[in-house]
XYZ file of C-alpha atoms in Angstrom:
120
model
C 4.868 -17.808 1.100
C 3.328 -14.980 -0.862
C 5.107 -12.783 -3.385
C 3.867 -9.268 -4.096
C 5.100 -7.252 -7.057
C 4.121 -3.617 -7.461
C 4.134 -1.586 -10.641
C 2.777 1.666 -11.974
C 4.737 4.254 -10.042
C 6.367 7.228 -11.691
C 6.618 10.977 -11.971
C 3.448 13.009 -12.384
C 2.492 16.654 -12.071
C 0.241 17.870 -9.297
C -3.374 17.213 -10.190
C -2.449 14.201 -12.255
C -3.340 10.539 -11.901
C -1.593 7.212 -11.541
C -2.705 3.635 -11.077
C -0.605 1.262 -9.046
C -0.874 -2.493 -9.424
C 0.122 -5.271 -7.047
C 0.298 -8.777 -8.438
C 0.184 -11.553 -5.851
C 1.426 -15.101 -6.261
C 2.041 -18.081 -4.026
C -0.205 -19.046 -1.097
C -2.724 -16.326 -1.822
C -5.428 -18.154 0.117
C -3.530 -17.299 3.300
C -4.153 -13.585 2.749
C -7.233 -11.942 4.277
C -6.593 -8.282 3.601
C -4.631 -6.472 0.936
C -3.507 -2.925 1.299
C -1.279 -0.087 0.224
C 1.103 1.741 2.508
C 3.455 4.577 1.759
C 6.592 6.093 3.198
C 7.434 9.656 2.332
C 10.863 11.264 2.728
C 11.726 11.443 6.413
C 8.390 9.952 7.403
C 7.190 6.696 8.872
C 5.348 4.172 6.765
C 1.623 4.847 6.880
C -1.529 3.084 5.813
C -3.107 4.420 2.632
C -5.926 1.987 1.865
C -6.997 -1.573 2.569
C -9.474 -3.994 1.062
C -10.713 -7.156 2.723
C -11.480 -10.472 1.110
C -15.131 -9.472 1.355
C -14.519 -6.260 -0.536
C -14.763 -3.802 2.346
C -12.435 -0.845 2.031
C -10.883 1.690 4.337
C -8.810 4.765 3.568
C -6.540 7.217 5.304
C -8.279 10.562 5.758
C -5.638 12.259 3.619
C -6.592 10.252 0.527
C -10.351 9.846 0.890
C -12.129 10.945 -2.242
C -8.920 10.849 -4.283
C -7.687 7.253 -4.060
C -9.614 4.071 -4.780
C -8.471 0.561 -3.912
C -9.870 -2.387 -5.816
C -9.042 -6.001 -6.516
C -9.352 -8.373 -9.436
C -9.527 -11.841 -7.928
C -9.207 -13.533 -11.301
C -5.845 -11.826 -11.810
C -4.802 -11.932 -8.144
C -4.122 -8.232 -8.444
C -4.907 -5.238 -6.271
C -5.011 -1.731 -7.678
C -4.731 1.747 -6.262
C -6.215 4.394 -8.504
C -4.930 7.820 -7.525
C -6.341 11.084 -8.830
C -5.806 14.731 -7.943
C -2.315 13.905 -6.776
C -0.519 16.383 -4.552
C 3.200 16.908 -3.921
C 2.678 15.586 -0.397
C 1.656 12.241 -1.912
C 5.266 11.745 -2.971
C 6.414 8.501 -1.383
C 7.435 4.913 -1.929
C 4.218 2.926 -2.073
C 4.242 -0.616 -0.742
C 1.755 -3.393 -1.311
C 0.835 -5.394 1.766
C -0.829 -8.733 2.279
C -2.083 -9.529 5.768
C -3.229 -12.842 7.155
C -4.001 -14.467 10.503
C -2.880 -17.979 11.362
C -4.890 -20.580 13.245
C -3.445 -19.331 16.528
C -4.717 -15.832 15.869
C -1.288 -14.400 15.131
C -1.098 -11.937 12.295
C 1.552 -11.956 9.608
C 2.415 -9.668 6.733
C 3.925 -9.867 3.307
C 5.389 -6.828 1.556
C 6.256 -5.885 -1.954
C 9.488 -4.166 -2.879
C 7.853 -0.763 -3.251
C 7.260 1.587 -6.152
C 8.193 5.267 -6.197
C 5.527 7.895 -6.773
C 6.774 11.431 -7.255
C 4.372 14.348 -7.633
C 5.876 17.593 -8.868
C 4.374 20.977 -8.088
């Protein structure tokens, strides 16, 4: 099992910045990709950014140039640096850990979520 604990959410004005953290513990070696997802009010959960074990990253078009995902392997922590925040970024942000077992079946671990609210 893997446990993911997010922190760093809060209330910020439009144009402001926040950094989210996701601390992983447990069978971390079973995780290939770490990522951030978000779910806004009345919306489905969507991918924000992912980072592979090799350090490759991918971002949703809506956050490219504003959000940066990174990882500190020594601390088993993944970060999401967010700048130039917009009211439409308001959402619960979830940390995700994704792995693939020896049969090729994928599995996911989720954190409890952290609220990000951007005021206009």
